Amino acid sequence: MARKHMYALQYDSYSGGAAAPSQMVKPDGLVPLKIRESTRFYPYFKNCVGAIDGTHIPATVVGREVASYRNRKGTISQNVLAVCNFDLEFIYILSRWEGSAHDSRVLSDALRKFYLFDCGFANRFSFLAPFRGVKYHLKEFAGQDRDPETPYELFNLRHASLRNVIERIFGIFKSFAIFKSASIFPYKKQAGLVLACARLHNFLRRKCRSDEDVFPNENNAVNNGNTSVNIDESDREEPLETQEQDRENANNWRQSMAEDMWKDATI
C-alpha cells in the first residue's frame, strides 16, 4: 500500500496523512522525568524520547483485499504503529496498514527519532533494540531472587522497564469498546477512528487525569531535581554511511551503554 494511503497523526507533518492535530504531543527537548530522576536510566537513556511498537485492531474488509489484511493469527486486522512518551501520551500514530504487513515495513514509513522498541526490528541509532538471545520481558525477571548476572541482562531489564510504557498505552487504547471487535464501518472510516481515538486518549490524559503520580520519583534521583535538563543532540549525531555500517556502529553504541551500566552497577 502506497504511503499516500496511510493515515497518520503526529506533532508535525512527517507524513502525507491528516494534518497535525493539537492533541498529538510534541517532544519538548527535555530529558523525560521518568529517566531524569532515576540512576537506573540516567544518563544511559537520556536522549530517549519514548517507545514505539505496533498493534493489531480488528477490522472488517471486503473484496479482493481481504487476504492482505489477514494477520499471522488468521484474523482480519489493521496494523497500527504508534509512538508514545513516558507519560502515556501519543506522539505519533499511523493507521490503515494491512494486518499482514510486517512491523519493520510499517516502521520504514514512520519516524526516525531515538525510540525504544523490541527485537522485531534491527538495532539502529534512532531505534534502540534489546540484545537478542537474552531474556527481555519483565515477566522473565519477575519473582527471581537474583540480580541480572551480565551487562546484557541488566541492559535488557532496564530497556524493558522503560519500553513497557507502549504496552500500557496499547492496553488503555484498546479498551475503547469500538476496538473490541471488527467494526461495521467502511475500512477508510475504521482507520480514521483509530486516529480520532488517539486524539481523545491524549485529551483525556491531559484533562481528566487521576494518576498524576503514575511514575513516582525514585530515591536515587539525579541532577538534584533539576527539571530543565536538555537533550544533547551532539551525543547522537549520525554520519552518512551504509546501512550495514550504521547497524554495526549502533550495536557498538548499545554494547558500550550496557558495559557502562554494568560498571556503574557493580562498583
C-alpha positions as YAML, in Angstrom:
chain: A
units: angstrom
residues:
- id: 1
  name: MET
  ca: [0.00, 0.00, 0.00]
- id: 2
  name: ALA
  ca: [1.42, 3.37, -1.01]
- id: 3
  name: ARG
  ca: [2.39, 5.84, 1.66]
- id: 4
  name: LYS
  ca: [-0.16, 8.39, 0.43]
- id: 5
  name: HIS
  ca: [-2.90, 6.00, 1.51]
- id: 6
  name: MET
  ca: [-1.72, 5.83, 5.11]
- id: 7
  name: TYR
  ca: [-3.41, 7.89, 7.81]
- id: 8
  name: ALA
  ca: [-1.18, 9.47, 10.43]
- id: 9
  name: LEU
  ca: [-1.47, 11.85, 13.33]
- id: 10
  name: GLN
  ca: [1.66, 13.33, 14.83]
- id: 11
  name: TYR
  ca: [3.13, 16.51, 16.23]
- id: 12
  name: ASP
  ca: [4.26, 17.83, 12.84]
- id: 13
  name: SER
  ca: [3.80, 16.85, 9.21]
- id: 14
  name: TYR
  ca: [6.19, 13.97, 8.53]
- id: 15
  name: SER
  ca: [3.66, 12.00, 6.50]
- id: 16
  name: GLY
  ca: [1.07, 12.71, 3.89]
- id: 17
  name: GLY
  ca: [-1.78, 11.78, 6.22]
- id: 18
  name: ALA
  ca: [-4.03, 14.00, 8.26]
- id: 19
  name: ALA
  ca: [-2.97, 17.48, 9.30]
- id: 20
  name: ALA
  ca: [-1.03, 17.73, 12.54]
- id: 21
  name: PRO
  ca: [-3.57, 17.96, 15.38]
- id: 22
  name: SER
  ca: [-3.14, 19.87, 18.59]
- id: 23
  name: GLN
  ca: [-3.78, 16.72, 20.62]
- id: 24
  name: MET
  ca: [-0.61, 14.98, 19.42]
- id: 25
  name: VAL
  ca: [2.18, 15.57, 21.92]
- id: 26
  name: LYS
  ca: [5.34, 17.33, 20.78]
- id: 27
  name: PRO
  ca: [8.62, 16.30, 22.49]
- id: 28
  name: ASP
  ca: [9.86, 19.30, 24.46]
- id: 29
  name: GLY
  ca: [13.62, 18.69, 24.21]
- id: 30
  name: LEU
  ca: [13.95, 17.87, 27.91]
- id: 31
  name: VAL
  ca: [15.11, 14.60, 29.38]
- id: 32
  name: PRO
  ca: [11.88, 12.80, 30.40]
- id: 33
  name: LEU
  ca: [11.15, 12.83, 34.12]
- id: 34
  name: LYS
  ca: [10.98, 9.03, 34.18]
- id: 35
  name: ILE
  ca: [14.62, 8.91, 33.02]
- id: 36
  name: ARG
  ca: [15.97, 12.08, 34.60]
- id: 37
  name: GLU
  ca: [15.09, 11.10, 38.16]
- id: 38
  name: SER
  ca: [16.46, 7.55, 38.15]
- id: 39
  name: THR
  ca: [20.07, 6.43, 38.10]
- id: 40
  name: ARG
  ca: [18.80, 3.17, 36.62]
- id: 41
  name: PHE
  ca: [18.08, 5.06, 33.40]
- id: 42
  name: TYR
  ca: [20.13, 8.25, 33.55]
- id: 43
  name: PRO
  ca: [22.44, 9.05, 31.81]
- id: 44
  name: TYR
  ca: [22.25, 5.96, 29.59]
- id: 45
  name: PHE
  ca: [18.80, 6.68, 28.12]
- id: 46
  name: LYS
  ca: [18.94, 10.47, 28.46]
- id: 47
  name: ASN
  ca: [18.28, 11.02, 24.74]
- id: 48
  name: CYS
  ca: [15.32, 8.65, 24.61]
- id: 49
  name: VAL
  ca: [12.04, 10.29, 23.61]
- id: 50
  name: GLY
  ca: [9.65, 7.37, 24.03]
- id: 51
  name: ALA
  ca: [8.73, 3.87, 22.84]
- id: 52
  name: ILE
  ca: [7.47, 2.56, 19.53]
- id: 53
  name: ASP
  ca: [5.55, -0.59, 18.59]
- id: 54
  name: GLY
  ca: [2.70, -1.93, 16.51]
- id: 55
  name: THR
  ca: [-0.64, -3.45, 17.48]
- id: 56
  name: HIS
  ca: [-3.49, -5.06, 15.59]
- id: 57
  name: ILE
  ca: [-7.03, -3.66, 15.64]
- id: 58
  name: PRO
  ca: [-9.87, -5.95, 14.47]
- id: 59
  name: ALA
  ca: [-11.13, -4.83, 11.06]
- id: 60
  name: THR
  ca: [-13.80, -5.51, 8.50]
- id: 61
  name: VAL
  ca: [-12.57, -5.66, 4.91]
- id: 62
  name: VAL
  ca: [-14.49, -6.71, 1.81]
- id: 63
  name: GLY
  ca: [-13.48, -7.61, -1.71]
- id: 64
  name: ARG
  ca: [-10.20, -8.87, -3.13]
- id: 65
  name: GLU
  ca: [-8.04, -7.15, -0.47]
- id: 66
  name: VAL
  ca: [-9.25, -9.38, 2.36]
- id: 67
  name: ALA
  ca: [-6.27, -11.76, 2.13]
- id: 68
  name: SER
  ca: [-3.72, -8.97, 2.63]
- id: 69
  name: TYR
  ca: [-5.42, -7.92, 5.86]
- id: 70
  name: ARG
  ca: [-5.29, -11.41, 7.36]
- id: 71
  name: ASN
  ca: [-2.61, -11.39, 10.08]
- id: 72
  name: ARG
  ca: [-0.45, -14.28, 11.30]
- id: 73
  name: LYS
  ca: [-3.18, -15.33, 13.74]
- id: 74
  name: GLY
  ca: [-5.62, -15.74, 10.87]
- id: 75
  name: THR
  ca: [-7.87, -12.82, 11.75]
- id: 76
  name: ILE
  ca: [-8.58, -9.67, 9.74]
- id: 77
  name: SER
  ca: [-6.98, -6.54, 11.19]
- id: 78
  name: GLN
  ca: [-5.30, -3.25, 10.52]
- id: 79
  name: ASN
  ca: [-1.72, -2.95, 11.74]
- id: 80
  name: VAL
  ca: [-1.38, 0.27, 13.74]
- id: 81
  name: LEU
  ca: [2.03, 1.73, 14.52]
- id: 82
  name: ALA
  ca: [2.28, 4.08, 17.49]
- id: 83
  name: VAL
  ca: [4.85, 6.11, 19.37]
- id: 84
  name: CYS
  ca: [4.23, 7.29, 22.92]
- id: 85
  name: ASN
  ca: [6.13, 9.24, 25.54]
- id: 86
  name: PHE
  ca: [6.73, 8.12, 29.13]
- id: 87
  name: ASP
  ca: [3.63, 9.97, 30.30]
- id: 88
  name: LEU
  ca: [1.30, 7.62, 28.37]
- id: 89
  name: GLU
  ca: [0.55, 10.14, 25.61]
- id: 90
  name: PHE
  ca: [0.67, 9.51, 21.87]
- id: 91
  name: ILE
  ca: [3.36, 11.33, 19.89]
- id: 92
  name: TYR
  ca: [2.59, 9.64, 16.58]
- id: 93
  name: ILE
  ca: [0.11, 7.08, 15.29]
- id: 94
  name: LEU
  ca: [-0.10, 5.51, 11.84]
- id: 95
  name: SER
  ca: [-3.17, 3.51, 10.86]
- id: 96
  name: ARG
  ca: [-4.61, 1.60, 7.90]
- id: 97
  name: TRP
  ca: [-1.70, -0.75, 7.19]
- id: 98
  name: GLU
  ca: [-2.76, -4.26, 6.20]
- id: 99
  name: GLY
  ca: [-2.75, -6.80, 9.03]
- id: 100
  name: SER
  ca: [-0.27, -8.90, 7.06]
- id: 101
  name: ALA
  ca: [2.28, -6.07, 6.86]
- id: 102
  name: HIS
  ca: [5.43, -6.75, 8.87]
- id: 103
  name: ASP
  ca: [6.19, -4.20, 11.58]
- id: 104
  name: SER
  ca: [9.56, -3.33, 10.01]
- id: 105
  name: ARG
  ca: [7.81, -2.40, 6.75]
- id: 106
  name: VAL
  ca: [5.42, -0.15, 8.63]
- id: 107
  name: LEU
  ca: [8.33, 1.35, 10.54]
- id: 108
  name: SER
  ca: [10.10, 2.40, 7.35]
- id: 109
  name: ASP
  ca: [7.12, 4.64, 6.64]
- id: 110
  name: ALA
  ca: [7.25, 6.36, 10.00]
- id: 111
  name: LEU
  ca: [9.57, 8.33, 12.25]
- id: 112
  name: ARG
  ca: [13.32, 8.38, 12.69]
- id: 113
  name: LYS
  ca: [13.97, 9.57, 16.23]
- id: 114
  name: PHE
  ca: [15.53, 7.96, 19.30]
- id: 115
  name: TYR
  ca: [12.93, 5.47, 20.48]
- id: 116
  name: LEU
  ca: [12.86, 2.09, 22.20]
- id: 117
  name: PHE
  ca: [11.39, -0.99, 20.57]
- id: 118
  name: ASP
  ca: [11.60, -4.76, 20.84]
- id: 119
  name: CYS
  ca: [13.52, -7.40, 18.89]
- id: 120
  name: GLY
  ca: [11.07, -7.21, 15.99]
- id: 121
  name: PHE
  ca: [13.36, -4.62, 14.41]
- id: 122
  name: ALA
  ca: [17.08, -4.35, 13.75]
- id: 123
  name: ASN
  ca: [19.02, -2.18, 16.19]
- id: 124
  name: ARG
  ca: [19.71, 1.33, 14.90]
- id: 125
  name: PHE
  ca: [20.85, 4.65, 16.34]
- id: 126
  name: SER
  ca: [17.32, 6.03, 16.12]
- id: 127
  name: PHE
  ca: [15.62, 2.81, 17.29]
- id: 128
  name: LEU
  ca: [17.32, 1.15, 20.22]
- id: 129
  name: ALA
  ca: [16.56, -2.57, 20.50]
- id: 130
  name: PRO
  ca: [17.38, -5.02, 23.31]
- id: 131
  name: PHE
  ca: [20.02, -7.73, 22.96]
- id: 132
  name: ARG
  ca: [18.74, -10.85, 21.21]
- id: 133
  name: GLY
  ca: [19.13, -14.23, 22.86]
- id: 134
  name: VAL
  ca: [18.98, -12.67, 26.33]
- id: 135
  name: LYS
  ca: [15.83, -12.67, 28.46]
- id: 136
  name: TYR
  ca: [13.97, -9.46, 27.96]
- id: 137
  name: HIS
  ca: [10.32, -9.33, 29.01]
- id: 138
  name: LEU
  ca: [9.64, -8.10, 32.53]
- id: 139
  name: LYS
  ca: [7.77, -11.28, 33.43]
- id: 140
  name: GLU
  ca: [11.01, -13.19, 32.81]
- id: 141
  name: PHE
  ca: [12.67, -11.20, 35.59]
- id: 142
  name: ALA
  ca: [9.71, -11.24, 37.96]
- id: 143
  name: GLY
  ca: [9.85, -13.40, 41.09]
- id: 144
  name: GLN
  ca: [13.57, -14.05, 40.85]
- id: 145
  name: ASP
  ca: [15.85, -13.70, 43.85]
- id: 146
  name: ARG
  ca: [18.95, -12.92, 41.83]
- id: 147
  name: ASP
  ca: [20.01, -9.71, 40.16]
- id: 148
  name: PRO
  ca: [20.96, -9.59, 36.48]
- id: 149
  name: GLU
  ca: [24.21, -11.53, 36.03]
- id: 150
  name: THR
  ca: [25.57, -9.95, 32.85]
- id: 151
  name: PRO
  ca: [25.69, -6.49, 31.27]
- id: 152
  name: TYR
  ca: [23.22, -7.73, 28.65]
- id: 153
  name: GLU
  ca: [20.65, -8.87, 31.21]
- id: 154
  name: LEU
  ca: [20.94, -5.57, 33.06]
- id: 155
  name: PHE
  ca: [20.54, -3.57, 29.85]
- id: 156
  name: ASN
  ca: [17.54, -5.61, 28.75]
- id: 157
  name: LEU
  ca: [15.86, -5.29, 32.14]
- id: 158
  name: ARG
  ca: [16.18, -1.51, 32.15]
- id: 159
  name: HIS
  ca: [15.25, -1.27, 28.47]
- id: 160
  name: ALA
  ca: [12.11, -3.35, 29.12]
- id: 161
  name: SER
  ca: [11.21, -1.27, 32.17]
- id: 162
  name: LEU
  ca: [11.14, 1.85, 30.00]
- id: 163
  name: ARG
  ca: [9.63, 0.34, 26.85]
- id: 164
  name: ASN
  ca: [6.77, -1.17, 28.88]
- id: 165
  name: VAL
  ca: [5.00, 2.18, 28.53]
- id: 166
  name: ILE
  ca: [3.97, 1.30, 24.95]
- id: 167
  name: GLU
  ca: [2.36, -1.93, 26.15]
- id: 168
  name: ARG
  ca: [0.47, 0.01, 28.81]
- id: 169
  name: ILE
  ca: [-0.81, 2.63, 26.39]
- id: 170
  name: PHE
  ca: [-2.00, -0.06, 23.97]
- id: 171
  name: GLY
  ca: [-3.84, -1.75, 26.83]
- id: 172
  name: ILE
  ca: [-5.61, 1.52, 27.64]
- id: 173
  name: PHE
  ca: [-6.24, 2.41, 24.00]
- id: 174
  name: LYS
  ca: [-7.72, -0.96, 23.04]
- id: 175
  name: SER
  ca: [-10.12, -0.78, 25.98]
- id: 176
  name: PHE
  ca: [-12.24, 1.56, 23.82]
- id: 177
  name: ALA
  ca: [-15.37, -0.51, 23.17]
- id: 178
  name: ILE
  ca: [-15.21, 0.22, 19.45]
- id: 179
  name: PHE
  ca: [-11.96, -1.78, 19.18]
- id: 180
  name: LYS
  ca: [-13.27, -4.90, 20.92]
- id: 181
  name: SER
  ca: [-14.49, -6.38, 17.63]
- id: 182
  name: ALA
  ca: [-14.40, -5.68, 13.91]
- id: 183
  name: SER
  ca: [-16.25, -2.50, 13.01]
- id: 184
  name: ILE
  ca: [-19.25, -2.33, 10.70]
- id: 185
  name: PHE
  ca: [-17.98, 0.89, 9.11]
- id: 186
  name: PRO
  ca: [-16.10, 1.06, 5.79]
- id: 187
  name: TYR
  ca: [-12.39, 0.40, 6.20]
- id: 188
  name: LYS
  ca: [-11.42, 4.01, 5.48]
- id: 189
  name: LYS
  ca: [-13.58, 5.13, 8.39]
- id: 190
  name: GLN
  ca: [-12.16, 2.37, 10.61]
- id: 191
  name: ALA
  ca: [-8.68, 3.78, 10.06]
- id: 192
  name: GLY
  ca: [-9.95, 7.26, 10.86]
- id: 193
  name: LEU
  ca: [-11.49, 6.03, 14.11]
- id: 194
  name: VAL
  ca: [-8.05, 4.89, 15.30]
- id: 195
  name: LEU
  ca: [-6.74, 8.41, 14.85]
- id: 196
  name: ALA
  ca: [-9.79, 10.02, 16.45]
- id: 197
  name: CYS
  ca: [-9.49, 7.77, 19.50]
- id: 198
  name: ALA
  ca: [-5.77, 8.55, 19.80]
- id: 199
  name: ARG
  ca: [-6.63, 12.24, 19.97]
- id: 200
  name: LEU
  ca: [-9.36, 11.50, 22.52]
- id: 201
  name: HIS
  ca: [-6.93, 9.46, 24.61]
- id: 202
  name: ASN
  ca: [-4.43, 12.33, 24.74]
- id: 203
  name: PHE
  ca: [-7.18, 14.81, 25.60]
- id: 204
  name: LEU
  ca: [-8.36, 12.63, 28.48]
- id: 205
  name: ARG
  ca: [-4.81, 12.16, 29.74]
- id: 206
  name: ARG
  ca: [-4.40, 15.92, 29.94]
- id: 207
  name: LYS
  ca: [-7.81, 16.96, 31.24]
- id: 208
  name: CYS
  ca: [-9.09, 14.06, 33.32]
- id: 209
  name: ARG
  ca: [-6.04, 12.51, 34.91]
- id: 210
  name: SER
  ca: [-6.36, 10.81, 38.28]
- id: 211
  name: ASP
  ca: [-2.86, 9.30, 38.40]
- id: 212
  name: GLU
  ca: [-0.56, 12.31, 38.46]
- id: 213
  name: ASP
  ca: [1.99, 10.20, 40.31]
- id: 214
  name: VAL
  ca: [1.94, 7.45, 37.68]
- id: 215
  name: PHE
  ca: [5.73, 7.40, 37.70]
- id: 216
  name: PRO
  ca: [6.71, 8.14, 41.32]
- id: 217
  name: ASN
  ca: [10.12, 9.65, 41.86]
- id: 218
  name: GLU
  ca: [12.79, 7.16, 42.77]
- id: 219
  name: ASN
  ca: [15.00, 7.65, 45.80]
- id: 220
  name: ASN
  ca: [18.20, 7.92, 43.79]
- id: 221
  name: ALA
  ca: [17.31, 11.00, 41.76]
- id: 222
  name: VAL
  ca: [19.93, 12.70, 39.63]
- id: 223
  name: ASN
  ca: [20.71, 16.34, 38.85]
- id: 224
  name: ASN
  ca: [19.43, 17.42, 42.26]
- id: 225
  name: GLY
  ca: [15.89, 17.59, 40.94]
- id: 226
  name: ASN
  ca: [16.77, 19.92, 38.07]
- id: 227
  name: THR
  ca: [13.74, 19.99, 35.79]
- id: 228
  name: SER
  ca: [15.35, 21.55, 32.73]
- id: 229
  name: VAL
  ca: [17.96, 19.06, 31.59]
- id: 230
  name: ASN
  ca: [18.26, 19.42, 27.82]
- id: 231
  name: ILE
  ca: [18.96, 16.58, 25.42]
- id: 232
  name: ASP
  ca: [22.44, 16.95, 23.94]
- id: 233
  name: GLU
  ca: [21.80, 16.39, 20.26]
- id: 234
  name: SER
  ca: [25.53, 16.13, 19.57]
- id: 235
  name: ASP
  ca: [25.63, 12.89, 21.55]
- id: 236
  name: ARG
  ca: [23.74, 11.06, 18.83]
- id: 237
  name: GLU
  ca: [24.71, 12.83, 15.61]
- id: 238
  name: GLU
  ca: [24.85, 10.23, 12.84]
- id: 239
  name: PRO
  ca: [27.36, 10.38, 9.96]
- id: 240
  name: LEU
  ca: [26.31, 9.42, 6.46]
- id: 241
  name: GLU
  ca: [27.22, 5.77, 5.91]
- id: 242
  name: THR
  ca: [25.93, 2.48, 4.60]
- id: 243
  name: GLN
  ca: [23.08, 0.72, 6.36]
- id: 244
  name: GLU
  ca: [25.38, -2.14, 7.35]
- id: 245
  name: GLN
  ca: [27.93, 0.23, 8.86]
- id: 246
  name: ASP
  ca: [25.16, 2.15, 10.58]
- id: 247
  name: ARG
  ca: [23.90, -1.02, 12.27]
- id: 248
  name: GLU
  ca: [27.41, -2.04, 13.30]
- id: 249
  name: ASN
  ca: [28.02, 1.36, 14.87]
- id: 250
  name: ALA
  ca: [24.62, 1.24, 16.59]
- id: 251
  name: ASN
  ca: [25.45, -2.20, 18.01]
- id: 252
  name: ASN
  ca: [28.77, -0.86, 19.32]
- id: 253
  name: TRP
  ca: [26.91, 2.07, 20.90]
- id: 254
  name: ARG
  ca: [24.48, -0.31, 22.60]
- id: 255
  name: GLN
  ca: [27.35, -2.53, 23.77]
- id: 256
  name: SER
  ca: [29.13, 0.46, 25.28]
- id: 257
  name: MET
  ca: [25.91, 1.56, 27.01]
- id: 258
  name: ALA
  ca: [25.43, -1.90, 28.52]
- id: 259
  name: GLU
  ca: [29.03, -2.02, 29.75]
- id: 260
  name: ASP
  ca: [28.72, 1.43, 31.34]
- id: 261
  name: MET
  ca: [25.54, 0.34, 33.14]
- id: 262
  name: TRP
  ca: [27.22, -2.81, 34.40]
- id: 263
  name: LYS
  ca: [30.32, -0.98, 35.58]
- id: 264
  name: ASP
  ca: [28.28, 1.62, 37.43]
- id: 265
  name: ALA
  ca: [26.01, -1.02, 38.99]
- id: 266
  name: THR
  ca: [28.86, -3.23, 40.23]
- id: 267
  name: ILE
  ca: [31.16, -0.58, 41.68]
...
